[in-house]
């Protein structure tokens, strides 16, 4: 394990979180490979100049997030040093993008409702007024949650999108059921922030974890907006790549 660095006290970020982020960074950078046994707590406490309770909190957070695993009587080991790559291109489809990286993907409908279109949603969907269907979803890869999303659709155009998504776990299938056989990514805006309470729960993250937020608009083949979405990815499990060749 590399030496301690960048521990800033009174910064507003808990010390245990800073240590957890440094360990995660070393794993992502390949300095700690899958199966590597972590040093004993007392050694890490000395290295970071903190008490063992602080180290224990950092290790517990990373274990909860699936980055580390604890084995009774043996110690704590690196469980996942490989990030998934999510490529955004002209055709962005969750299951297709990850099909070569994992064995199974799954889309789960968390909630849905009919509502008056908020101003930003109405603008994105190019509808001056009217009702939209909002669906909240979660995606898993090999059983591990990697993203949760909120998407809005013009209720008049895709009235059964929630039910069709529930039965299929696929936006592509749900849109096809409404007569939209193909769709394209018009725009994507990516930002990073700390995960909120609901995201912590659904993605099984610890307080202070970072999510990547992709705000996107999809259009049909004639260029009419059909979906506005905000997808939150667990930053320690997945990285986003922009495909300039538009082949995703």
Short mmCIF file of C-alpha atoms in Angstrom, two decimals:
data_model
loop_
_atom_site.label_atom_id
_atom_site.label_comp_id
_atom_site.label_asym_id
_atom_site.label_seq_id
_atom_site.Cartn_x
_atom_site.Cartn_y
_atom_site.Cartn_z
CA UNK A 1 0.00 0.00 0.00
CA UNK A 2 1.25 3.49 -0.83
CA UNK A 3 2.09 6.00 1.91
CA UNK A 4 -0.52 8.37 3.32
CA UNK A 5 -1.02 11.70 1.55
CA UNK A 6 -3.41 14.62 1.25
CA UNK A 7 -5.08 14.12 4.64
CA UNK A 8 -6.55 17.53 5.42
CA UNK A 9 -8.02 18.15 8.83
CA UNK A 10 -10.89 20.62 9.37
CA UNK A 11 -11.63 20.53 5.64
CA UNK A 12 -15.29 19.59 5.98
CA UNK A 13 -14.58 16.10 4.61
CA UNK A 14 -14.35 13.39 7.25
CA UNK A 15 -10.87 11.91 7.73
CA UNK A 16 -12.18 8.37 7.25
CA UNK A 17 -13.71 9.43 3.93
CA UNK A 18 -10.40 10.94 2.77
CA UNK A 19 -8.62 7.69 3.64
CA UNK A 20 -11.29 5.63 1.88
CA UNK A 21 -10.99 7.80 -1.23
CA UNK A 22 -7.20 7.38 -1.24
CA UNK A 23 -7.48 3.60 -0.97
CA UNK A 24 -10.07 3.58 -3.76
CA UNK A 25 -7.79 5.77 -5.86
CA UNK A 26 -4.87 3.36 -5.41
CA UNK A 27 -7.13 0.48 -6.47
CA UNK A 28 -8.37 2.35 -9.55
CA UNK A 29 -4.79 3.25 -10.47
CA UNK A 30 -3.74 -0.41 -10.32
CA UNK A 31 -1.51 0.00 -7.26
CA UNK A 32 -3.67 -2.53 -5.41
CA UNK A 33 -4.81 -5.50 -7.50
CA UNK A 34 -7.74 -7.85 -6.98
CA UNK A 35 -7.08 -10.20 -4.08
CA UNK A 36 -4.46 -7.99 -2.45
CA UNK A 37 -4.58 -8.29 1.34
CA UNK A 38 -4.87 -4.94 3.09
CA UNK A 39 -2.34 -4.16 5.86
CA UNK A 40 -3.46 -4.59 9.49
CA UNK A 41 -5.46 -1.74 11.00
CA UNK A 42 -2.65 -0.72 13.37
CA UNK A 43 -0.19 -0.43 10.47
CA UNK A 44 -2.61 1.67 8.43
CA UNK A 45 -3.38 3.84 11.46
CA UNK A 46 0.31 4.57 11.86
CA UNK A 47 0.72 5.27 8.18
CA UNK A 48 -2.17 7.75 8.08
CA UNK A 49 -1.46 9.14 11.57
CA UNK A 50 -4.99 8.42 12.79
CA UNK A 51 -6.56 6.07 15.32
CA UNK A 52 -7.74 2.56 14.49
CA UNK A 53 -11.39 3.56 14.72
CA UNK A 54 -10.90 5.96 11.80
CA UNK A 55 -9.25 3.22 9.72
CA UNK A 56 -12.07 0.85 10.66
CA UNK A 57 -14.65 3.36 9.40
CA UNK A 58 -12.84 3.73 6.06
CA UNK A 59 -12.54 -0.04 5.60
CA UNK A 60 -16.20 -0.57 6.57
CA UNK A 61 -17.33 1.98 3.97
CA UNK A 62 -15.30 0.37 1.20
CA UNK A 63 -16.52 -3.07 2.21
CA UNK A 64 -20.14 -1.89 2.06
CA UNK A 65 -19.53 -0.47 -1.39
CA UNK A 66 -18.04 -3.76 -2.62
CA UNK A 67 -14.54 -2.39 -3.15
CA UNK A 68 -13.11 -4.52 -0.34
CA UNK A 69 -14.21 -7.82 1.20
CA UNK A 70 -13.63 -9.12 4.72
CA UNK A 71 -12.80 -12.80 5.31
CA UNK A 72 -13.20 -14.18 8.81
CA UNK A 73 -9.83 -14.97 10.34
CA UNK A 74 -7.90 -13.94 7.23
CA UNK A 75 -8.25 -10.17 6.90
CA UNK A 76 -9.55 -7.68 4.36
CA UNK A 77 -8.86 -8.00 0.63
CA UNK A 78 -9.35 -5.96 -2.53
CA UNK A 79 -12.57 -7.30 -4.03
CA UNK A 80 -13.01 -5.17 -7.12
CA UNK A 81 -10.22 -3.25 -8.82
CA UNK A 82 -11.89 -3.10 -12.24
CA UNK A 83 -14.25 -0.31 -13.23
CA UNK A 84 -16.88 -0.82 -15.88
CA UNK A 85 -16.73 1.49 -18.90
CA UNK A 86 -19.96 3.11 -20.05
CA UNK A 87 -19.58 4.45 -23.58
CA UNK A 88 -21.87 7.25 -24.67
CA UNK A 89 -22.41 7.55 -28.40
CA UNK A 90 -25.13 8.08 -30.96
CA UNK A 91 -26.98 4.97 -29.76
CA UNK A 92 -26.58 4.58 -26.01
CA UNK A 93 -28.12 1.35 -24.68
CA UNK A 94 -27.24 0.20 -21.16
CA UNK A 95 -27.37 -3.57 -21.69
CA UNK A 96 -25.53 -3.48 -25.02
CA UNK A 97 -22.78 -1.24 -23.67
CA UNK A 98 -22.01 -3.54 -20.74
CA UNK A 99 -22.72 -6.87 -22.48
CA UNK A 100 -19.02 -7.61 -23.08
CA UNK A 101 -17.99 -6.60 -19.56
CA UNK A 102 -20.48 -8.44 -17.34
CA UNK A 103 -22.59 -11.59 -17.50
CA UNK A 104 -25.95 -10.01 -16.74
CA UNK A 105 -27.57 -6.58 -16.61
CA UNK A 106 -30.98 -5.77 -15.20
CA UNK A 107 -33.27 -2.74 -15.19
CA UNK A 108 -35.65 -2.31 -12.25
CA UNK A 109 -38.61 0.07 -12.02
CA UNK A 110 -38.53 1.78 -8.62
CA UNK A 111 -41.44 4.19 -9.00
CA UNK A 112 -43.51 6.05 -11.58
CA UNK A 113 -46.09 8.81 -11.70
CA UNK A 114 -47.99 11.14 -13.99
CA UNK A 115 -47.19 14.82 -13.44
CA UNK A 116 -47.32 18.22 -15.04
CA UNK A 117 -44.09 18.79 -16.91
CA UNK A 118 -41.60 20.85 -14.85
CA UNK A 119 -40.10 23.75 -16.79
CA UNK A 120 -36.76 22.06 -17.54
CA UNK A 121 -38.48 18.85 -18.63
CA UNK A 122 -40.94 20.71 -20.88
CA UNK A 123 -38.06 22.57 -22.50
CA UNK A 124 -36.00 19.41 -23.03
CA UNK A 125 -38.96 17.55 -24.54
CA UNK A 126 -39.95 20.57 -26.63
CA UNK A 127 -43.50 20.62 -25.24
CA UNK A 128 -44.84 24.01 -24.08
CA UNK A 129 -47.14 22.34 -21.55
CA UNK A 130 -48.81 19.05 -20.74
CA UNK A 131 -48.32 15.93 -18.67
CA UNK A 132 -45.29 13.71 -18.56
CA UNK A 133 -44.69 10.24 -17.17
CA UNK A 134 -41.78 10.14 -14.74
CA UNK A 135 -40.10 6.82 -14.05
CA UNK A 136 -37.40 6.12 -11.47
CA UNK A 137 -35.21 3.12 -12.25
CA UNK A 138 -32.11 1.28 -11.13
CA UNK A 139 -29.64 -0.77 -13.16
CA UNK A 140 -27.49 -3.60 -11.89
CA UNK A 141 -24.54 -5.42 -13.44
CA UNK A 142 -24.01 -8.99 -12.24
CA UNK A 143 -26.28 -8.17 -9.32
CA UNK A 144 -24.37 -5.05 -8.24
CA UNK A 145 -26.15 -1.67 -8.48
CA UNK A 146 -24.25 0.69 -10.78
CA UNK A 147 -26.76 3.42 -11.60
CA UNK A 148 -30.15 4.87 -10.81
CA UNK A 149 -32.06 7.20 -13.08
CA UNK A 150 -35.05 9.47 -13.43
CA UNK A 151 -36.56 9.80 -16.90
CA UNK A 152 -39.48 11.79 -18.29
CA UNK A 153 -41.61 11.05 -21.36
CA UNK A 154 -44.47 12.87 -23.06
CA UNK A 155 -47.52 11.07 -21.63
CA UNK A 156 -49.48 11.55 -24.84
CA UNK A 157 -46.84 9.79 -26.94
CA UNK A 158 -45.77 6.92 -24.65
CA UNK A 159 -48.68 6.44 -22.24
CA UNK A 160 -47.68 2.92 -21.16
CA UNK A 161 -43.93 3.45 -20.78
CA UNK A 162 -43.89 2.61 -17.06
CA UNK A 163 -45.77 -0.67 -17.45
CA UNK A 164 -43.73 -1.69 -20.49
CA UNK A 165 -40.49 -0.90 -18.67
CA UNK A 166 -41.62 -2.85 -15.61
CA UNK A 167 -42.18 -5.97 -17.70
CA UNK A 168 -39.01 -5.69 -19.76
CA UNK A 169 -36.45 -3.69 -17.77
CA UNK A 170 -35.61 -1.95 -21.05
CA UNK A 171 -36.24 1.61 -22.27
CA UNK A 172 -35.66 0.38 -25.84
CA UNK A 173 -38.42 -2.22 -25.48
CA UNK A 174 -40.79 0.25 -23.84
CA UNK A 175 -40.31 2.77 -26.66
CA UNK A 176 -40.76 0.09 -29.32
CA UNK A 177 -44.07 -0.83 -27.70
CA UNK A 178 -45.12 2.79 -28.31
CA UNK A 179 -44.11 2.59 -31.97
CA UNK A 180 -40.65 4.18 -31.62
CA UNK A 181 -38.35 1.61 -33.24
CA UNK A 182 -35.12 3.58 -32.95
CA UNK A 183 -33.80 6.61 -31.09
CA UNK A 184 -30.59 8.61 -30.91
CA UNK A 185 -28.67 10.50 -28.25
CA UNK A 186 -28.94 14.22 -28.92
CA UNK A 187 -26.96 15.54 -25.96
CA UNK A 188 -25.31 14.49 -22.71
CA UNK A 189 -24.08 16.72 -19.89
CA UNK A 190 -21.90 15.06 -17.24
CA UNK A 191 -21.23 16.41 -13.74
CA UNK A 192 -20.00 14.97 -10.43
CA UNK A 193 -21.38 15.50 -6.93
CA UNK A 194 -21.82 13.77 -3.58
CA UNK A 195 -24.52 11.13 -3.53
CA UNK A 196 -27.82 12.06 -1.92
CA UNK A 197 -29.62 9.90 0.65
CA UNK A 198 -31.79 8.01 -1.83
CA UNK A 199 -28.81 7.32 -4.08
CA UNK A 200 -26.79 6.06 -1.13
CA UNK A 201 -29.59 3.61 -0.37
CA UNK A 202 -30.22 2.33 -3.89
CA UNK A 203 -26.56 2.15 -4.93
CA UNK A 204 -25.40 0.83 -1.54
CA UNK A 205 -22.88 3.63 -1.07
CA UNK A 206 -21.44 5.22 2.05
CA UNK A 207 -22.00 8.89 3.01
CA UNK A 208 -19.61 11.13 1.07
CA UNK A 209 -19.48 8.84 -2.00
CA UNK A 210 -19.36 10.49 -5.43
CA UNK A 211 -21.83 9.94 -8.26
CA UNK A 212 -21.46 10.93 -11.91
CA UNK A 213 -24.65 12.55 -13.19
CA UNK A 214 -25.44 12.27 -16.90
CA UNK A 215 -28.26 14.56 -18.02
CA UNK A 216 -29.39 13.44 -21.46
CA UNK A 217 -31.92 14.01 -24.22
CA UNK A 218 -32.85 11.23 -26.66
CA UNK A 219 -34.67 11.94 -29.93
CA UNK A 220 -36.43 9.81 -32.53
CA UNK A 221 -35.01 9.42 -36.03
CA UNK A 222 -36.82 12.58 -37.11
CA UNK A 223 -35.16 14.60 -34.35
CA UNK A 224 -38.15 14.96 -32.03
CA UNK A 225 -37.26 14.67 -28.31
CA UNK A 226 -38.75 11.56 -26.69
CA UNK A 227 -36.85 11.18 -23.41
CA UNK A 228 -35.19 13.46 -20.88
CA UNK A 229 -33.20 11.73 -18.17
CA UNK A 230 -30.82 12.19 -15.27
CA UNK A 231 -28.73 9.07 -14.59
CA UNK A 232 -26.53 8.81 -11.51
CA UNK A 233 -23.60 6.40 -11.76
CA UNK A 234 -21.55 5.14 -8.79
CA UNK A 235 -18.20 6.76 -9.62
CA UNK A 236 -16.10 4.05 -7.98
CA UNK A 237 -17.73 1.31 -10.07
CA UNK A 238 -18.02 2.87 -13.49
CA UNK A 239 -16.28 5.37 -15.73
CA UNK A 240 -17.88 7.23 -18.65
CA UNK A 241 -16.29 7.37 -22.08
CA UNK A 242 -17.49 9.56 -24.95
CA UNK A 243 -17.50 7.65 -28.24
CA UNK A 244 -16.58 10.11 -30.98
CA UNK A 245 -17.22 7.44 -33.61
CA UNK A 246 -20.90 7.29 -32.60
CA UNK A 247 -20.89 3.50 -32.52
CA UNK A 248 -22.14 2.82 -28.99
#
